[in-house]
Coordinates of N, CA and C in Angstrom, one line a residue:
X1464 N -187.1 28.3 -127.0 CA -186.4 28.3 -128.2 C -186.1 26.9 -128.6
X1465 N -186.2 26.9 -129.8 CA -186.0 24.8 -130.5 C -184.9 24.8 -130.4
X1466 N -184.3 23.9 -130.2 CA -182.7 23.4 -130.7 C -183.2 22.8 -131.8
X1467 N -181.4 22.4 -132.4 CA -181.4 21.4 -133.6 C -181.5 20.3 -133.1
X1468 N -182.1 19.1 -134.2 CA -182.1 17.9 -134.1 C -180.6 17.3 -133.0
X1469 N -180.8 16.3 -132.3 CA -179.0 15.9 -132.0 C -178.6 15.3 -133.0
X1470 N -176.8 15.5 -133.3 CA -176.1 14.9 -134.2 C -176.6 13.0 -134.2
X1471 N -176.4 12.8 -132.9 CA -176.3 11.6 -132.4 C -177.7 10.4 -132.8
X1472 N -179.0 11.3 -132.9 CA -179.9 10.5 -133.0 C -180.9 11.9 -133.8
X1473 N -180.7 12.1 -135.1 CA -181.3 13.4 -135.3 C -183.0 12.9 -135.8
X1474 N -183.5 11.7 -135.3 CA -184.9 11.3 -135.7 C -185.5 12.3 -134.9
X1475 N -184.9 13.1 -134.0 CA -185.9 13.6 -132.5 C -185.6 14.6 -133.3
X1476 N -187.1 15.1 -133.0 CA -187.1 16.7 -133.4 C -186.3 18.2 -133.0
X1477 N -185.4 17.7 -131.6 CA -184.9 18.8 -131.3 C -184.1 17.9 -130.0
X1478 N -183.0 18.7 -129.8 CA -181.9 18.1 -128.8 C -182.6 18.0 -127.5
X1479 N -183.5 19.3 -126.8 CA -183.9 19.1 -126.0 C -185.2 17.9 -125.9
X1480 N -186.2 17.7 -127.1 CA -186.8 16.1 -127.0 C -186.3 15.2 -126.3
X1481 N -184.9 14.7 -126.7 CA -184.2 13.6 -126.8 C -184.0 13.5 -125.5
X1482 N -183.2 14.9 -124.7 CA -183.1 15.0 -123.8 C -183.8 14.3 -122.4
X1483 N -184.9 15.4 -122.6 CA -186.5 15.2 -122.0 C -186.7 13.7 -122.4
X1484 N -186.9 12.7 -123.4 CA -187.3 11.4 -123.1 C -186.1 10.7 -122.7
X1485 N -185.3 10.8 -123.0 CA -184.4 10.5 -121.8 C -184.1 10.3 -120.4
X1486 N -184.3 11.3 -119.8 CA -184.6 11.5 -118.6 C -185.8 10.3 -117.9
X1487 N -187.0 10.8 -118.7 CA -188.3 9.9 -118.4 C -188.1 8.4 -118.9
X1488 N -187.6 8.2 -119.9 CA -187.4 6.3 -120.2 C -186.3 5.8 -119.9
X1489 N -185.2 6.2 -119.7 CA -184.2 6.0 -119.3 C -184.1 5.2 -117.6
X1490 N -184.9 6.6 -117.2 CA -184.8 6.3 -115.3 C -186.0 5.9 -115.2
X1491 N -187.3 5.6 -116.0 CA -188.3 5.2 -115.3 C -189.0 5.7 -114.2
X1492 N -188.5 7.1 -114.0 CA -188.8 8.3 -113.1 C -190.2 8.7 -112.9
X1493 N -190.9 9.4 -112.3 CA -192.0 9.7 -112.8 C -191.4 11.2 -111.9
X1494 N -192.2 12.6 -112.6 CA -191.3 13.8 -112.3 C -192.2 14.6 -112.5
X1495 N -192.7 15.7 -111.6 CA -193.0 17.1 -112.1 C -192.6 17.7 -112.9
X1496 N -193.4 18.5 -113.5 CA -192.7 19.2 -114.9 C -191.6 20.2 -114.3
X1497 N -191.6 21.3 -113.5 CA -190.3 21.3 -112.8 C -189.3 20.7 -112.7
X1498 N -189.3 19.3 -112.0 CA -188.2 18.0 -111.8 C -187.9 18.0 -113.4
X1499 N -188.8 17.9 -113.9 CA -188.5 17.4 -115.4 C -187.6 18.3 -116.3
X1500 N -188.2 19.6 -115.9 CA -187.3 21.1 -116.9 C -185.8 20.7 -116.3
X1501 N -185.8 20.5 -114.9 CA -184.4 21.1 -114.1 C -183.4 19.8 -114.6
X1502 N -184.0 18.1 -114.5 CA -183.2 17.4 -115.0 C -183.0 17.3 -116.7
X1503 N -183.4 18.2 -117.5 CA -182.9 17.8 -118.7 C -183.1 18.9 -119.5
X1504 N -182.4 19.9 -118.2 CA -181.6 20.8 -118.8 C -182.2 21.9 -119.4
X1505 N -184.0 21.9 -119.7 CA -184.7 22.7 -120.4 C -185.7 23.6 -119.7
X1506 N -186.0 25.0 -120.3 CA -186.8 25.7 -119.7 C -188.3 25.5 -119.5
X1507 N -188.4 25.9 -118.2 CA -189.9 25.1 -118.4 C -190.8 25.4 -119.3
X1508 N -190.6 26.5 -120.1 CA -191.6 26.7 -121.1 C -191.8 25.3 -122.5
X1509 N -190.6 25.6 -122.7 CA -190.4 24.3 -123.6 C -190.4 22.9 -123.2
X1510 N -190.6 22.8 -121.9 CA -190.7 21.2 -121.2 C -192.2 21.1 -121.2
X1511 N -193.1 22.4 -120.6 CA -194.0 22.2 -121.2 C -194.7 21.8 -122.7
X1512 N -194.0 22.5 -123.0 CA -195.0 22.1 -125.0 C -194.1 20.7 -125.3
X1513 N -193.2 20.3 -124.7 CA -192.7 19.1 -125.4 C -193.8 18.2 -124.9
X1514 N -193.4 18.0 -123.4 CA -194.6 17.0 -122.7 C -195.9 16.9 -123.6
X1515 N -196.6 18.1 -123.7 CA -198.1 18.3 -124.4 C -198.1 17.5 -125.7
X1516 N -196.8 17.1 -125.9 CA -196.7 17.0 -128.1 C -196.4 14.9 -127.8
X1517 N -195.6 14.7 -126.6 CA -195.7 13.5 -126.2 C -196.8 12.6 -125.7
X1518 N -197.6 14.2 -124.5 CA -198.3 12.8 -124.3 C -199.8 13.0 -125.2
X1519 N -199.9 14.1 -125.9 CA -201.0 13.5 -127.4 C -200.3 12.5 -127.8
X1520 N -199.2 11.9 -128.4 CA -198.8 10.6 -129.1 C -198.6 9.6 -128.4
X1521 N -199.2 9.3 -127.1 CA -198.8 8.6 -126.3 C -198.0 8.4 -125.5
X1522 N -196.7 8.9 -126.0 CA -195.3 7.9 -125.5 C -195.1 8.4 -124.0
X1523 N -195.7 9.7 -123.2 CA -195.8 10.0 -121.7 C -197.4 9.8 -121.4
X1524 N -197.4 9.3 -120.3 CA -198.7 9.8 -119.4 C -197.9 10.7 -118.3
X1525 N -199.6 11.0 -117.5 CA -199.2 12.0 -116.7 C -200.6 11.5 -115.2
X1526 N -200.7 12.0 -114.2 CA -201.4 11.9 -113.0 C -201.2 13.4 -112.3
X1527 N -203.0 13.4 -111.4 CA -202.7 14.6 -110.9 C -202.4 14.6 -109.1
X1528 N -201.5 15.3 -108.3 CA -201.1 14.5 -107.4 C -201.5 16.4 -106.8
X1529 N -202.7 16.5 -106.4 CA -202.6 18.0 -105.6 C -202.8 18.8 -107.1
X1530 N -201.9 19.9 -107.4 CA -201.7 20.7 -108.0 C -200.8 20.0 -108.8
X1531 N -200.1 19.1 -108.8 CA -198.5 19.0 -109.6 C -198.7 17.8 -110.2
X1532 N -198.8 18.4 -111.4 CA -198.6 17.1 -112.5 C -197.2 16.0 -112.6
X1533 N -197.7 15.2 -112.4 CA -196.2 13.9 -112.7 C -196.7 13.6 -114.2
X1534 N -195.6 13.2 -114.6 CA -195.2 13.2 -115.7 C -194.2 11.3 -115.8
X1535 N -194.5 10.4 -116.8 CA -193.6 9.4 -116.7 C -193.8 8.7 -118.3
X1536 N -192.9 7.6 -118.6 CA -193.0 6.9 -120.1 C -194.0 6.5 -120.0
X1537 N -194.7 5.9 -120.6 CA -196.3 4.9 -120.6 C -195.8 3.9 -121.1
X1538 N -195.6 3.0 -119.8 CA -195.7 1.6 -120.2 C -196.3 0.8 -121.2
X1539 N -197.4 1.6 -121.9 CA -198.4 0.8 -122.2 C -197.9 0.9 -123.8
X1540 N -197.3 2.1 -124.1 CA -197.2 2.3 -125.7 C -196.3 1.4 -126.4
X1541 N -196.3 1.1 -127.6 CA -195.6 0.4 -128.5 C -194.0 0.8 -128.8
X1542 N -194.0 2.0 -128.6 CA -193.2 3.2 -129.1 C -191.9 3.1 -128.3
X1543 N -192.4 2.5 -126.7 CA -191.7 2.8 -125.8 C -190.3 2.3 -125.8
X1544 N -190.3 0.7 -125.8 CA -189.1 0.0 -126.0 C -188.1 0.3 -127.0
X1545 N -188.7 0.5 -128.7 CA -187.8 1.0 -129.5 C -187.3 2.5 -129.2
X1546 N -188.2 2.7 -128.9 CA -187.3 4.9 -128.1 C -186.0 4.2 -126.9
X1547 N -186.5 3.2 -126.3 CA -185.5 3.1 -125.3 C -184.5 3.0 -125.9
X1548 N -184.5 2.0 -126.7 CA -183.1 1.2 -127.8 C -182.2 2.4 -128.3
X1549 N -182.9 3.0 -128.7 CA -182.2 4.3 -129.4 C -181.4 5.5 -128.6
X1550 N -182.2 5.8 -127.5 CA -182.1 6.4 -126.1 C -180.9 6.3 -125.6
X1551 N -180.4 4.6 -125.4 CA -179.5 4.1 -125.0 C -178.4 4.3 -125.6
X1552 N -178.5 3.8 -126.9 CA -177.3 4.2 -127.7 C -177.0 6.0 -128.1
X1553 N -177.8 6.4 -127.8 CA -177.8 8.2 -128.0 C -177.2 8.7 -127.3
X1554 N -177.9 8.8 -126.1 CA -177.8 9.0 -124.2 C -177.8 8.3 -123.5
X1555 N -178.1 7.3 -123.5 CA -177.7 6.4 -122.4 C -176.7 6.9 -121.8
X1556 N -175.2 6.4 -122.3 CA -173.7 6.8 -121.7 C -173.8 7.5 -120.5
X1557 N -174.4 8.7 -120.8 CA -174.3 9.8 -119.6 C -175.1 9.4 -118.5
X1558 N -176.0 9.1 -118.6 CA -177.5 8.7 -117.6 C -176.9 7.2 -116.9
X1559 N -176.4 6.3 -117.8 CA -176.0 5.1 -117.2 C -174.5 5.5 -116.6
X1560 N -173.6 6.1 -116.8 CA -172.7 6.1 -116.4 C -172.4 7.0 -115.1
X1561 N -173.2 8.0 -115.0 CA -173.5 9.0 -114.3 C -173.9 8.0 -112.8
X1562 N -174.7 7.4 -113.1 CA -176.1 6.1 -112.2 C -174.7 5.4 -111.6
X1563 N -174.3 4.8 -112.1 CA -173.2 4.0 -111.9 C -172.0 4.0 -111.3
X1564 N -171.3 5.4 -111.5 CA -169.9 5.7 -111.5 C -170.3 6.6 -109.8
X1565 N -171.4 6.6 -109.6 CA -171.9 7.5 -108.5 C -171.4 6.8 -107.2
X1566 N -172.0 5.7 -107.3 CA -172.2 4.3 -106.4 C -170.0 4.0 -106.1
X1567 N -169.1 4.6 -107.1 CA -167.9 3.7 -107.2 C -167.4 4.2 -106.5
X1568 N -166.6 4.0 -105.2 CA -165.6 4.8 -104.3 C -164.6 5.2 -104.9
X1569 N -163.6 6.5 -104.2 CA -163.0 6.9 -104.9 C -162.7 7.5 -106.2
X1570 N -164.0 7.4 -106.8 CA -164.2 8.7 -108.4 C -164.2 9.9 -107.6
X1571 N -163.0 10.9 -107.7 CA -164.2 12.5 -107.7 C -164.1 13.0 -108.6
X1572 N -163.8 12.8 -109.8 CA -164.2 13.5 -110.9 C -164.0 12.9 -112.3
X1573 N -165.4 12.5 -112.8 CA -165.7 11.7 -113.9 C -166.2 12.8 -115.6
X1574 N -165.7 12.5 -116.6 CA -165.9 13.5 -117.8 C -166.3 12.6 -118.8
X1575 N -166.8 12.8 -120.1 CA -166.7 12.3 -121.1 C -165.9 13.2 -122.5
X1576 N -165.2 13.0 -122.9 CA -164.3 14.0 -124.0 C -164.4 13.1 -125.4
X1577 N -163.1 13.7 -126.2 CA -163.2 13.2 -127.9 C -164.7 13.3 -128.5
X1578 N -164.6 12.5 -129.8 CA -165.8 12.9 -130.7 C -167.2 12.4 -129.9
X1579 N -167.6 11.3 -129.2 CA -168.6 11.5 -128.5 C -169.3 12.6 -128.1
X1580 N -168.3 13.3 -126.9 CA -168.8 14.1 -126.3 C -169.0 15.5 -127.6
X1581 N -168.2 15.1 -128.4 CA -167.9 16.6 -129.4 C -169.7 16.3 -130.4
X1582 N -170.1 15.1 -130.3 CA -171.6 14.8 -131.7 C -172.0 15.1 -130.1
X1583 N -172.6 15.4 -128.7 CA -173.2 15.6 -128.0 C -173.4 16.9 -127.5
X1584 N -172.5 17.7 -128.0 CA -172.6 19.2 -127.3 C -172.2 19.7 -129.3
X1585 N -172.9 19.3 -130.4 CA -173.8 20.0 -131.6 C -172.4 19.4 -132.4
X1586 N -171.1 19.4 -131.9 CA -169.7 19.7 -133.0 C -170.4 18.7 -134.7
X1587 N -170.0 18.9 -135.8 CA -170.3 18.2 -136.8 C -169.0 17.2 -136.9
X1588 N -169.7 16.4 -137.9 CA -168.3 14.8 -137.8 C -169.0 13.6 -137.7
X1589 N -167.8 12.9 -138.0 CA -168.2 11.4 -138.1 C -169.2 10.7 -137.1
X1590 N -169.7 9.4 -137.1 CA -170.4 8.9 -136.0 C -169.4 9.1 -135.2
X1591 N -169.4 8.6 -133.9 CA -168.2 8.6 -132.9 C -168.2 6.8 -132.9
X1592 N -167.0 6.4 -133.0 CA -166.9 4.5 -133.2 C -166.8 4.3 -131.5
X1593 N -166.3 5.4 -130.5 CA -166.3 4.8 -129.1 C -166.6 6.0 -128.3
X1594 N -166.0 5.4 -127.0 CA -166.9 6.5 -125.9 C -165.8 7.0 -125.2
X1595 N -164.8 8.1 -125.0 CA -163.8 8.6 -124.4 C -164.2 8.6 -123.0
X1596 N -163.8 7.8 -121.7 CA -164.1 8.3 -120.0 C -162.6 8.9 -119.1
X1597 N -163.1 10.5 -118.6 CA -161.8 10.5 -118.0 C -161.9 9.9 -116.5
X1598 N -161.7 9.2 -115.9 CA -161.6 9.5 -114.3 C -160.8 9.5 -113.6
X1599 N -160.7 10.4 -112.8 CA -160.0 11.3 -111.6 C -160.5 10.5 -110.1
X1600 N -159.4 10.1 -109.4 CA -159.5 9.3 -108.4 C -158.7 7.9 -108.2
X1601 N -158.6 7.4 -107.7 CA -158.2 5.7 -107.0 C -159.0 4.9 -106.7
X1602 N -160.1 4.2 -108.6 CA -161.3 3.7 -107.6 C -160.8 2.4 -108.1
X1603 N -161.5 1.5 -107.7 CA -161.2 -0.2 -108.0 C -160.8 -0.5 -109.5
X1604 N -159.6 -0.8 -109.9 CA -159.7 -1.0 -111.4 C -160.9 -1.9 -111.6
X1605 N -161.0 -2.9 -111.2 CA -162.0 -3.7 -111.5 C -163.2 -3.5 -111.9
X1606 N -163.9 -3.0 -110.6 CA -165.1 -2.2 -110.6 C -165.1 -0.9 -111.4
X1607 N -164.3 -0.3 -111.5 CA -164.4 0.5 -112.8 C -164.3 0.2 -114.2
X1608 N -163.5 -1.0 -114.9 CA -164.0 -2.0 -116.0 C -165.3 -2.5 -115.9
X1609 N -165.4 -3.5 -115.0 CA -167.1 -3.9 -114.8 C -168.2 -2.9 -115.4
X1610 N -168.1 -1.7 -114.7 CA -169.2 -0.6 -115.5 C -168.4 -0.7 -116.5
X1611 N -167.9 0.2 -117.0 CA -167.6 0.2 -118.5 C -168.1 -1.5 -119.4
X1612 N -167.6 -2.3 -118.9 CA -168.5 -3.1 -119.6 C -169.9 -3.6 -119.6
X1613 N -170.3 -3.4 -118.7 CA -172.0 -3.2 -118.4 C -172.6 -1.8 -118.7
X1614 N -172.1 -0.8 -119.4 CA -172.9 0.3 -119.8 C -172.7 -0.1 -121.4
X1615 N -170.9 -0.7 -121.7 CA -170.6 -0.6 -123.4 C -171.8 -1.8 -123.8
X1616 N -172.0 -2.9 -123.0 CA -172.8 -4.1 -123.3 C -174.6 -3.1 -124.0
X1617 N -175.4 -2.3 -122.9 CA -176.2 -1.5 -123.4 C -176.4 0.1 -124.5
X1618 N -175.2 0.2 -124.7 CA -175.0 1.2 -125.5 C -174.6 1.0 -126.7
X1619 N -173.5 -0.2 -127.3 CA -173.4 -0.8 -128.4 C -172.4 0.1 -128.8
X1620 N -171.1 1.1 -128.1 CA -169.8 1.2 -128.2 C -169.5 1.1 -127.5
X1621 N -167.9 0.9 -127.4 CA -167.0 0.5 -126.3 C -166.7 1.7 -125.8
X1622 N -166.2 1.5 -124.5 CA -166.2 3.0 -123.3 C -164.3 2.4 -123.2
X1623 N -163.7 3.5 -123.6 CA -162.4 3.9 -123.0 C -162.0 4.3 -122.1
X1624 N -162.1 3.7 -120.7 CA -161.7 4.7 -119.4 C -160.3 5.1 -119.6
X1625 N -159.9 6.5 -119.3 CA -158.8 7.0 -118.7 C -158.6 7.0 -117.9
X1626 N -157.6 6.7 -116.4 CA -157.7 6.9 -114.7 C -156.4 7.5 -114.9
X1627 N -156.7 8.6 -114.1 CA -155.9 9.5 -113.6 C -155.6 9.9 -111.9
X1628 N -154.6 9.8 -111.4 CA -155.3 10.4 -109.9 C -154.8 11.5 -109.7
X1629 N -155.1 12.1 -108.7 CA -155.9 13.4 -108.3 C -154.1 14.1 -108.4
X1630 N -153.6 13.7 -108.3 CA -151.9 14.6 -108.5 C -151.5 14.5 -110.1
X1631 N -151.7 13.1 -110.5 CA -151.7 13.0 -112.4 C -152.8 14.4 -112.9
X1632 N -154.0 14.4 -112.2 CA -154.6 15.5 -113.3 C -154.2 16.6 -112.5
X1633 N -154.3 17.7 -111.5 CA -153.5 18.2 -111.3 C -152.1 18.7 -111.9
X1634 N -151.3 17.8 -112.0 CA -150.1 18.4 -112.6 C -150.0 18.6 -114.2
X1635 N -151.4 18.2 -114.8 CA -151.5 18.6 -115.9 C -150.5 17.6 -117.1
X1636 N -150.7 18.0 -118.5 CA -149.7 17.3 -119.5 C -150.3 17.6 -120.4
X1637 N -149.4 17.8 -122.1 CA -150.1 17.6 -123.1 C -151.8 17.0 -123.5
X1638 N -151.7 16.0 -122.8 CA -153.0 15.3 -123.4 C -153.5 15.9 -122.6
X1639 N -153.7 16.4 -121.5 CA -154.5 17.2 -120.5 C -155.3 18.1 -121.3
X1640 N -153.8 19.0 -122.2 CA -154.5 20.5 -122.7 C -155.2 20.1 -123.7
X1641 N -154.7 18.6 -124.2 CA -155.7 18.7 -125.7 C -157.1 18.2 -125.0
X1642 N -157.0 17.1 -124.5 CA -158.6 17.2 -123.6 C -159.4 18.5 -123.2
X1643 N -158.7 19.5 -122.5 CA -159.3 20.7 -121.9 C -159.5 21.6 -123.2
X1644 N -159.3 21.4 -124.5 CA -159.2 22.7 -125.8 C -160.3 22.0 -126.6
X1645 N -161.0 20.7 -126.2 CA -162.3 20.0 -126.6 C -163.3 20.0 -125.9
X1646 N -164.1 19.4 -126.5 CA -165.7 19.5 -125.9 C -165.7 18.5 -124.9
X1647 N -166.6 18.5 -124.0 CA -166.4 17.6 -122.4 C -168.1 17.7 -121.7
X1648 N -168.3 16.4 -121.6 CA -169.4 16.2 -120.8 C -169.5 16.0 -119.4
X1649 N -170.0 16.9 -118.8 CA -169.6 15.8 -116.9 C -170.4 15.1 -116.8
X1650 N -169.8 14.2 -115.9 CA -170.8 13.1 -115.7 C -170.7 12.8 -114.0
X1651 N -169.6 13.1 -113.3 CA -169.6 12.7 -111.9 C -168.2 14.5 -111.7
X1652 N -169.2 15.2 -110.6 CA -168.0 16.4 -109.9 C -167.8 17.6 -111.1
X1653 N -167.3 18.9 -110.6 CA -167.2 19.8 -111.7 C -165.8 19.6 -112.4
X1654 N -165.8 19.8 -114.0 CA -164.3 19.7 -114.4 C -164.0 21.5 -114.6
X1655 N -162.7 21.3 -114.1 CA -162.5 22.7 -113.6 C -162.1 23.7 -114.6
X1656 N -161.7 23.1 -116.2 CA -162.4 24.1 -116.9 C -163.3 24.9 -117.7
X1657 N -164.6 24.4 -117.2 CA -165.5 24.6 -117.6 C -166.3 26.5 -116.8

């Protein structure tokens, strides 16, 4: 089944597109169409016909390894770098911060909320001017600014971390419920109202 275009970058023909080149330009990955359905979210039927529609226009190649097709960006196309640019500022957030916040001691549980995450899961509305981060844990303030500014540096908004620790979210608060009664991306651990 097609999705709609995303809010966020609606040049792609369908959310799961975007998705799917994401995955592959983003991480530089090279993936079975399997690996490929399971990371970006889409059924293999439709991971198949997307791949087929990419790599006629170049922007994936593929290799045969046994039976199982890998699948990755093609370095070689024109297309590639400006898909990335856009990629980044679309999706990136989640893929880079996800990458990143993995590596940071003490996160267990990382979200993205407000209008970002609301143009990312279909909500209609303005562009989003920033990037809402909740995290849950006692990790390095430092090191947790450092990313935020090495993801806001390649995404071209600024990232708002929230830190909470694990008794602050727990005990809950107003801003808690308004975060929990909005739309929410994970990005590191399950958030427990979902």
């Amino acid at each position: 089944m097609r999705t709609k275009a995303p809010l966020l970058a609606p040049i792609f023909r369908s959310d799961g597109q975007a998705r799917l080149l994401s995955v592959l330009i983003l991480s530089r990955d090279e993936l079975s169409l399997t690996d490929l359905a399971e990371r970006s979210e889409l059924a293999y039927a439709t991971t198949h016909r997307e791949v087929e529609r990419l790599l006629n226009a170049g922007i994936l190649t593929e290799r045969q390894v046994g039976r199982t097709r890998l699948i990755r960006a093609n370095l070689d196309s024109p297309l590639l770098e400006p898909l990335r640019k856009i990629l980044l500022v679309t999706s990136g957030p989640v893929a880079l911060l996800s990458e990143a916040l993995a590596d940071l001691k003490g996160v267990k549980l990382a979200f993205l909320y407000g209008s970002y995450a609301a143009r990312l899961q279909g909500a209609e509305g303005p562009p989003p001017q920033d990037i809402d981060l909740m995290v849950v844990g006692d990790p390095v303030m430092d090191d947790l600014f450092a990313i935020c500014d090495q993801v806001e540096a390649n995404v071209g908004r600024p990232i708002n971390p929230t830190i909470l620790s694990d008794d602050e979210f727990r005990k809950g608060s107003r801003f808690l419920e308004h975060v929990a009664a909005g739309p929410i991306v994970p990005i590191i651990g399950e958030v427990p109202w979902r």
